[in-house]
């Protein structure tokens, strides 16, 4: 069975601090995709990144970086020098090849305090 | 460019009343369509998905149903709402090819059942 676990329900940091959001996934498939989405207070989910199971290279996009480690089944998301605008709920999701389903974690609420 | 719209944005309904949420995608054809529900404090739960007109896959047996009367229209319905149906409903779509692309989400519909 596929499963995504985001153990951190809520995280609070002070502006300019770095913060890492954890994501652990479970799947028996060898081909799969992992995603991160941001849900600001408006409610609409915004796509941040997609990573396939054959590409373990870490990725950096501005203040955002992602660490994909198949050995620990983790796909963690780090925000460097956090800003108040980063306050949102962040979801990790899993999609396995051959299906149409996207399995989401329960989300991590990030609060960045000024 | 492609856009997705949901309506109504907010809905307050009494227990036992019917429900109809609509979702329309523009700027693409034959998309995969999805309905998710986000209950308070919980993650995104996949309710239904559709890979073509008239094709509906149900993930959660309950009093909700979905229909896809047109290629780019996805409707979520209920004949009699329950209190537990309250939540934030999100429609999403992606391209058909391989089903591994990112999901694009609508603005969401917030349903409160009293």
PDB file of C-alpha atoms in Angstrom:
ATOM      1  CA  UNK A   1       0.000   0.000   0.000  1.00  0.00           C
ATOM      2  CA  UNK A   2       1.089   3.554  -0.631  1.00  0.00           C
ATOM      3  CA  UNK A   3       1.373   5.976   2.230  1.00  0.00           C
ATOM      4  CA  UNK A   4       2.809   9.413   2.932  1.00  0.00           C
ATOM      5  CA  UNK A   5       3.660  10.511   6.456  1.00  0.00           C
ATOM      6  CA  UNK A   6       4.270  14.071   7.505  1.00  0.00           C
ATOM      7  CA  UNK A   7       4.900  13.692  11.200  1.00  0.00           C
ATOM      8  CA  UNK A   8       5.226  17.421  11.892  1.00  0.00           C
ATOM      9  CA  UNK A   9       1.748  18.798  12.352  1.00  0.00           C
ATOM     10  CA  UNK A  10       2.815  22.368  12.973  1.00  0.00           C
ATOM     11  CA  UNK A  11       6.126  24.218  13.047  1.00  0.00           C
ATOM     12  CA  UNK A  12       6.763  27.765  14.184  1.00  0.00           C
ATOM     13  CA  UNK A  13       9.952  29.616  13.360  1.00  0.00           C
ATOM     14  CA  UNK A  14      11.141  33.165  13.540  1.00  0.00           C
ATOM     15  CA  UNK A  15      11.758  34.970  10.280  1.00  0.00           C
ATOM     16  CA  UNK A  16      15.162  34.288   8.713  1.00  0.00           C
ATOM     17  CA  UNK A  17      15.477  30.912  10.385  1.00  0.00           C
ATOM     18  CA  UNK A  18      15.928  27.801   8.259  1.00  0.00           C
ATOM     19  CA  UNK A  19      13.262  25.135   8.537  1.00  0.00           C
ATOM     20  CA  UNK A  20      12.971  21.582   7.249  1.00  0.00           C
ATOM     21  CA  UNK A  21       9.679  19.851   6.597  1.00  0.00           C
ATOM     22  CA  UNK A  22       9.833  16.073   6.715  1.00  0.00           C
ATOM     23  CA  UNK A  23       8.129  13.636   4.362  1.00  0.00           C
ATOM     24  CA  UNK A  24       8.381   9.857   4.564  1.00  0.00           C
ATOM     25  CA  UNK A  25       6.708   7.680   1.963  1.00  0.00           C
ATOM     26  CA  UNK A  26       5.888   4.022   1.550  1.00  0.00           C
ATOM     27  CA  UNK A  27       5.537   2.162  -1.713  1.00  0.00           C
ATOM     28  CA  UNK A  28       6.594  -1.149  -3.153  1.00  0.00           C
ATOM     29  CA  UNK A  29       6.765   0.222  -6.659  1.00  0.00           C
ATOM     30  CA  UNK A  30      10.122   1.038  -8.169  1.00  0.00           C
ATOM     31  CA  UNK A  31       8.741   3.803 -10.380  1.00  0.00           C
ATOM     32  CA  UNK A  32       7.020   6.618  -8.563  1.00  0.00           C
ATOM     33  CA  UNK A  33       6.849  10.385  -8.288  1.00  0.00           C
ATOM     34  CA  UNK A  34       6.998  12.639  -5.275  1.00  0.00           C
ATOM     35  CA  UNK A  35       5.554  16.123  -5.021  1.00  0.00           C
ATOM     36  CA  UNK A  36       5.426  19.082  -2.692  1.00  0.00           C
ATOM     37  CA  UNK A  37       2.560  21.549  -2.649  1.00  0.00           C
ATOM     38  CA  UNK A  38       2.002  24.768  -0.749  1.00  0.00           C
ATOM     39  CA  UNK A  39      -1.441  25.759   0.519  1.00  0.00           C
ATOM     40  CA  UNK A  40      -1.548  29.434   1.497  1.00  0.00           C
ATOM     41  CA  UNK A  41      -4.463  30.806   3.550  1.00  0.00           C
ATOM     42  CA  UNK A  42      -6.473  31.317   0.350  1.00  0.00           C
ATOM     43  CA  UNK A  43      -6.795  27.521   0.136  1.00  0.00           C
ATOM     44  CA  UNK A  44      -5.637  26.760  -3.377  1.00  0.00           C
ATOM     45  CA  UNK A  45      -2.775  24.271  -3.602  1.00  0.00           C
ATOM     46  CA  UNK A  46       0.295  25.501  -5.434  1.00  0.00           C
ATOM     47  CA  UNK A  47       2.669  23.032  -7.026  1.00  0.00           C
ATOM     48  CA  UNK A  48       6.299  23.356  -5.902  1.00  0.00           C
ATOM     49  CA  UNK A  49       8.252  20.371  -7.185  1.00  0.00           C
ATOM     50  CA  UNK A  50       8.044  16.923  -8.733  1.00  0.00           C
ATOM     51  CA  UNK A  51      10.740  14.306  -8.385  1.00  0.00           C
ATOM     52  CA  UNK A  52      10.801  10.834  -9.963  1.00  0.00           C
ATOM     53  CA  UNK A  53      12.194   7.774  -8.232  1.00  0.00           C
ATOM     54  CA  UNK A  54      15.164   7.488 -10.549  1.00  0.00           C
ATOM     55  CA  UNK A  55      16.501  10.933  -9.855  1.00  0.00           C
ATOM     56  CA  UNK A  56      17.991  11.303  -6.391  1.00  0.00           C
ATOM     57  CA  UNK A  57      19.727  14.546  -7.101  1.00  0.00           C
ATOM     58  CA  UNK A  58      18.901  17.228  -4.620  1.00  0.00           C
ATOM     59  CA  UNK A  59      17.321  20.324  -6.038  1.00  0.00           C
ATOM     60  CA  UNK A  60      17.569  23.969  -5.105  1.00  0.00           C
ATOM     61  CA  UNK A  61      15.251  26.703  -6.245  1.00  0.00           C
ATOM     62  CA  UNK A  62      16.000  30.025  -4.630  1.00  0.00           C
ATOM     63  CA  UNK A  63      15.402  29.639  -0.896  1.00  0.00           C
ATOM     64  CA  UNK A  64      13.811  26.218  -1.380  1.00  0.00           C
ATOM     65  CA  UNK A  65      15.704  22.941  -1.491  1.00  0.00           C
ATOM     66  CA  UNK A  66      14.672  19.316  -1.531  1.00  0.00           C
ATOM     67  CA  UNK A  67      16.536  16.262  -0.270  1.00  0.00           C
ATOM     68  CA  UNK A  68      15.436  12.957  -1.768  1.00  0.00           C
ATOM     69  CA  UNK A  69      16.848   9.830  -0.139  1.00  0.00           C
ATOM     70  CA  UNK A  70      15.539   6.481  -1.312  1.00  0.00           C
ATOM     71  CA  UNK A  71      17.503   4.665   1.383  1.00  0.00           C
ATOM     72  CA  UNK A  72      15.295   6.254   4.041  1.00  0.00           C
ATOM     73  CA  UNK A  73      12.216   6.770   1.828  1.00  0.00           C
ATOM     74  CA  UNK A  74      12.283  10.450   2.565  1.00  0.00           C
ATOM     75  CA  UNK A  75      11.744  13.584   0.536  1.00  0.00           C
ATOM     76  CA  UNK A  76      12.404  16.505   2.835  1.00  0.00           C
ATOM     77  CA  UNK A  77      11.871  20.163   2.060  1.00  0.00           C
ATOM     78  CA  UNK A  78      14.032  22.956   3.454  1.00  0.00           C
ATOM     79  CA  UNK A  79      13.291  26.650   3.386  1.00  0.00           C
ATOM     80  CA  UNK A  80      16.323  28.811   3.958  1.00  0.00           C
ATOM     81  CA  UNK A  81      15.994  32.213   5.566  1.00  0.00           C
ATOM     82  CA  UNK A  82      12.247  31.816   6.028  1.00  0.00           C
ATOM     83  CA  UNK A  83       9.914  34.731   5.426  1.00  0.00           C
ATOM     84  CA  UNK A  84       6.443  35.517   6.702  1.00  0.00           C
ATOM     85  CA  UNK A  85       5.065  34.815   3.212  1.00  0.00           C
ATOM     86  CA  UNK A  86       6.218  31.223   3.611  1.00  0.00           C
ATOM     87  CA  UNK A  87       3.511  30.695   6.222  1.00  0.00           C
ATOM     88  CA  UNK A  88       1.231  28.030   4.802  1.00  0.00           C
ATOM     89  CA  UNK A  89       0.346  24.373   4.966  1.00  0.00           C
ATOM     90  CA  UNK A  90       2.751  22.206   2.998  1.00  0.00           C
ATOM     91  CA  UNK A  91       1.762  18.851   1.571  1.00  0.00           C
ATOM     92  CA  UNK A  92       3.901  16.024   0.328  1.00  0.00           C
ATOM     93  CA  UNK A  93       2.348  13.619  -2.180  1.00  0.00           C
ATOM     94  CA  UNK A  94       3.142  10.295  -3.856  1.00  0.00           C
ATOM     95  CA  UNK A  95       2.108   8.977  -7.239  1.00  0.00           C
ATOM     96  CA  UNK A  96       3.006   5.473  -8.377  1.00  0.00           C
ATOM     97  CA  UNK A  97       3.398   4.516 -11.996  1.00  0.00           C
ATOM     98  CA  UNK A  98       0.466   2.716 -13.555  1.00  0.00           C
ATOM     99  CA  UNK A  99      -2.142   4.384 -11.378  1.00  0.00           C
ATOM    100  CA  UNK A 100      -4.004   7.654 -11.493  1.00  0.00           C
ATOM    101  CA  UNK A 101      -3.980   8.229  -7.767  1.00  0.00           C
ATOM    102  CA  UNK A 102      -2.059  10.829  -5.842  1.00  0.00           C
ATOM    103  CA  UNK A 103      -1.679  10.093  -2.152  1.00  0.00           C
ATOM    104  CA  UNK A 104      -1.182  13.098   0.076  1.00  0.00           C
ATOM    105  CA  UNK A 105       0.219  13.386   3.568  1.00  0.00           C
ATOM    106  CA  UNK A 106      -1.657  15.168   6.316  1.00  0.00           C
ATOM    107  CA  UNK A 107       0.321  18.350   5.777  1.00  0.00           C
ATOM    108  CA  UNK A 108       2.593  20.486   7.937  1.00  0.00           C
ATOM    109  CA  UNK A 109       1.450  23.942   8.983  1.00  0.00           C
ATOM    110  CA  UNK A 110       4.368  26.341   8.944  1.00  0.00           C
ATOM    111  CA  UNK A 111       4.126  29.605  10.832  1.00  0.00           C
ATOM    112  CA  UNK A 112       6.857  32.133  10.248  1.00  0.00           C
ATOM    113  CA  UNK A 113       6.812  34.866  12.851  1.00  0.00           C
ATOM    114  CA  UNK A 114       8.107  38.355  12.163  1.00  0.00           C
TER     115      UNK A 114
ATOM    116  CA  UNK B   1      -3.292  28.589 -20.905  1.00  0.00           C
ATOM    117  CA  UNK B   2      -5.253  26.154 -18.811  1.00  0.00           C
ATOM    118  CA  UNK B   3      -7.496  27.213 -15.955  1.00  0.00           C
ATOM    119  CA  UNK B   4      -9.716  25.414 -13.501  1.00  0.00           C
ATOM    120  CA  UNK B   5     -12.719  26.850 -11.745  1.00  0.00           C
ATOM    121  CA  UNK B   6     -14.875  25.593  -8.924  1.00  0.00           C
ATOM    122  CA  UNK B   7     -18.144  26.876  -7.582  1.00  0.00           C
ATOM    123  CA  UNK B   8     -19.650  27.763  -5.292  1.00  0.00           C
ATOM    124  CA  UNK B   9     -16.717  28.947  -3.217  1.00  0.00           C
ATOM    125  CA  UNK B  10     -18.651  28.740   0.025  1.00  0.00           C
ATOM    126  CA  UNK B  11     -21.734  26.778   0.925  1.00  0.00           C
ATOM    127  CA  UNK B  12     -23.711  26.332   4.133  1.00  0.00           C
ATOM    128  CA  UNK B  13     -26.251  23.538   3.991  1.00  0.00           C
ATOM    129  CA  UNK B  14     -28.525  21.800   6.504  1.00  0.00           C
ATOM    130  CA  UNK B  15     -28.170  18.112   7.238  1.00  0.00           C
ATOM    131  CA  UNK B  16     -30.184  16.050   4.798  1.00  0.00           C
ATOM    132  CA  UNK B  17     -30.117  18.594   1.989  1.00  0.00           C
ATOM    133  CA  UNK B  18     -28.650  17.867  -1.464  1.00  0.00           C
ATOM    134  CA  UNK B  19     -25.290  19.045  -2.723  1.00  0.00           C
ATOM    135  CA  UNK B  20     -23.835  19.938  -6.088  1.00  0.00           C
ATOM    136  CA  UNK B  21     -20.303  21.240  -6.537  1.00  0.00           C
ATOM    137  CA  UNK B  22     -19.088  21.978 -10.022  1.00  0.00           C
ATOM    138  CA  UNK B  23     -15.648  22.091 -11.533  1.00  0.00           C
ATOM    139  CA  UNK B  24     -14.678  23.137 -15.037  1.00  0.00           C
ATOM    140  CA  UNK B  25     -11.333  23.051 -16.771  1.00  0.00           C
ATOM    141  CA  UNK B  26     -10.551  25.326 -19.690  1.00  0.00           C
ATOM    142  CA  UNK B  27      -7.773  25.333 -22.233  1.00  0.00           C
ATOM    143  CA  UNK B  28      -7.165  21.615 -22.475  1.00  0.00           C
ATOM    144  CA  UNK B  29      -8.961  18.479 -23.584  1.00  0.00           C
ATOM    145  CA  UNK B  30      -9.406  15.021 -22.093  1.00  0.00           C
ATOM    146  CA  UNK B  31      -7.860  15.833 -18.723  1.00  0.00           C
ATOM    147  CA  UNK B  32      -7.811  13.501 -15.748  1.00  0.00           C
ATOM    148  CA  UNK B  33     -10.093  15.002 -13.116  1.00  0.00           C
ATOM    149  CA  UNK B  34     -10.067  14.585  -9.352  1.00  0.00           C
ATOM    150  CA  UNK B  35     -12.115  15.480  -6.285  1.00  0.00           C
ATOM    151  CA  UNK B  36     -10.332  15.733  -2.956  1.00  0.00           C
ATOM    152  CA  UNK B  37     -11.683  16.633   0.459  1.00  0.00           C
ATOM    153  CA  UNK B  38      -9.732  18.339   3.191  1.00  0.00           C
ATOM    154  CA  UNK B  39     -11.373  17.989   6.579  1.00  0.00           C
ATOM    155  CA  UNK B  40     -10.307  20.201   9.457  1.00  0.00           C
ATOM    156  CA  UNK B  41      -6.928  19.070  10.759  1.00  0.00           C
ATOM    157  CA  UNK B  42      -6.650  16.300   8.217  1.00  0.00           C
ATOM    158  CA  UNK B  43      -4.868  15.804   4.947  1.00  0.00           C
ATOM    159  CA  UNK B  44      -6.246  15.573   1.461  1.00  0.00           C
ATOM    160  CA  UNK B  45      -8.503  12.605   0.956  1.00  0.00           C
ATOM    161  CA  UNK B  46      -9.051  11.406  -2.600  1.00  0.00           C
ATOM    162  CA  UNK B  47     -12.764  10.973  -3.222  1.00  0.00           C
ATOM    163  CA  UNK B  48     -13.154  10.395  -6.952  1.00  0.00           C
ATOM    164  CA  UNK B  49     -11.187  10.548 -10.131  1.00  0.00           C
ATOM    165  CA  UNK B  50     -12.105  10.333 -13.784  1.00  0.00           C
ATOM    166  CA  UNK B  51     -10.006   9.550 -16.829  1.00  0.00           C
ATOM    167  CA  UNK B  52     -12.750  10.170 -19.375  1.00  0.00           C
ATOM    168  CA  UNK B  53     -16.358  11.178 -19.943  1.00  0.00           C
ATOM    169  CA  UNK B  54     -18.659   8.956 -17.945  1.00  0.00           C
ATOM    170  CA  UNK B  55     -15.760   7.154 -16.256  1.00  0.00           C
ATOM    171  CA  UNK B  56     -15.730   7.582 -12.480  1.00  0.00           C
ATOM    172  CA  UNK B  57     -13.555   5.790  -9.933  1.00  0.00           C
ATOM    173  CA  UNK B  58     -14.607   6.018  -6.321  1.00  0.00           C
ATOM    174  CA  UNK B  59     -12.064   5.847  -3.561  1.00  0.00           C
ATOM    175  CA  UNK B  60     -14.289   6.287  -0.532  1.00  0.00           C
ATOM    176  CA  UNK B  61     -17.682   4.592  -0.177  1.00  0.00           C
ATOM    177  CA  UNK B  62     -20.014   7.188   1.260  1.00  0.00           C
ATOM    178  CA  UNK B  63     -23.023   9.271   0.421  1.00  0.00           C
ATOM    179  CA  UNK B  64     -21.176  11.322  -2.187  1.00  0.00           C
ATOM    180  CA  UNK B  65     -21.155  10.688  -5.909  1.00  0.00           C
ATOM    181  CA  UNK B  66     -19.422  12.204  -8.907  1.00  0.00           C
ATOM    182  CA  UNK B  67     -20.281  12.614 -12.546  1.00  0.00           C
ATOM    183  CA  UNK B  68     -18.490  13.779 -15.641  1.00  0.00           C
ATOM    184  CA  UNK B  69     -21.161  14.783 -18.136  1.00  0.00           C
ATOM    185  CA  UNK B  70     -18.714  16.612 -20.390  1.00  0.00           C
ATOM    186  CA  UNK B  71     -15.016  16.290 -21.108  1.00  0.00           C
ATOM    187  CA  UNK B  72     -13.984  19.200 -18.926  1.00  0.00           C
ATOM    188  CA  UNK B  73     -16.756  19.206 -16.337  1.00  0.00           C
ATOM    189  CA  UNK B  74     -16.678  17.312 -13.072  1.00  0.00           C
ATOM    190  CA  UNK B  75     -19.544  17.402 -10.592  1.00  0.00           C
ATOM    191  CA  UNK B  76     -19.637  16.258  -6.984  1.00  0.00           C
ATOM    192  CA  UNK B  77     -23.082  15.487  -5.596  1.00  0.00           C
ATOM    193  CA  UNK B  78     -24.961  14.195  -2.621  1.00  0.00           C
ATOM    194  CA  UNK B  79     -28.646  13.438  -2.171  1.00  0.00           C
ATOM    195  CA  UNK B  80     -28.533  13.913   1.618  1.00  0.00           C
ATOM    196  CA  UNK B  81     -25.685  15.636   3.373  1.00  0.00           C
ATOM    197  CA  UNK B  82     -24.276  14.456   6.680  1.00  0.00           C
ATOM    198  CA  UNK B  83     -22.493  16.539   9.289  1.00  0.00           C
ATOM    199  CA  UNK B  84     -19.322  14.638   8.453  1.00  0.00           C
ATOM    200  CA  UNK B  85     -19.451  15.953   4.886  1.00  0.00           C
ATOM    201  CA  UNK B  86     -18.269  19.357   6.071  1.00  0.00           C
ATOM    202  CA  UNK B  87     -14.887  20.260   4.689  1.00  0.00           C
ATOM    203  CA  UNK B  88     -12.910  21.947   1.963  1.00  0.00           C
ATOM    204  CA  UNK B  89     -13.426  20.319  -1.420  1.00  0.00           C
ATOM    205  CA  UNK B  90     -10.787  20.655  -4.063  1.00  0.00           C
ATOM    206  CA  UNK B  91     -11.064  19.807  -7.714  1.00  0.00           C
ATOM    207  CA  UNK B  92      -7.881  19.086  -9.641  1.00  0.00           C
ATOM    208  CA  UNK B  93      -6.778  18.068 -13.108  1.00  0.00           C
ATOM    209  CA  UNK B  94      -3.692  16.898 -14.912  1.00  0.00           C
ATOM    210  CA  UNK B  95      -2.630  15.842 -18.347  1.00  0.00           C
ATOM    211  CA  UNK B  96      -3.513  12.356 -19.438  1.00  0.00           C
ATOM    212  CA  UNK B  97      -0.030  11.256 -20.546  1.00  0.00           C
ATOM    213  CA  UNK B  98       1.258   8.716 -18.059  1.00  0.00           C
ATOM    214  CA  UNK B  99      -0.668  10.304 -15.223  1.00  0.00           C
ATOM    215  CA  UNK B 100       2.563  11.309 -13.529  1.00  0.00           C
ATOM    216  CA  UNK B 101       2.351  15.031 -14.024  1.00  0.00           C
ATOM    217  CA  UNK B 102       1.563  17.453 -11.295  1.00  0.00           C
ATOM    218  CA  UNK B 103      -2.001  18.139 -10.300  1.00  0.00           C
ATOM    219  CA  UNK B 104      -3.434  21.592 -10.881  1.00  0.00           C
ATOM    220  CA  UNK B 105      -5.956  22.571  -8.249  1.00  0.00           C
ATOM    221  CA  UNK B 106      -8.990  24.803  -8.255  1.00  0.00           C
ATOM    222  CA  UNK B 107      -9.734  27.451  -5.673  1.00  0.00           C
ATOM    223  CA  UNK B 108     -11.715  25.071  -3.504  1.00  0.00           C
ATOM    224  CA  UNK B 109     -15.277  24.981  -2.170  1.00  0.00           C
ATOM    225  CA  UNK B 110     -15.829  25.256   1.548  1.00  0.00           C
ATOM    226  CA  UNK B 111     -18.865  23.282   2.691  1.00  0.00           C
ATOM    227  CA  UNK B 112     -20.373  23.601   6.137  1.00  0.00           C
ATOM    228  CA  UNK B 113     -23.154  21.227   7.041  1.00  0.00           C
ATOM    229  CA  UNK B 114     -25.258  22.322  10.010  1.00  0.00           C
TER     230      UNK B 114
END
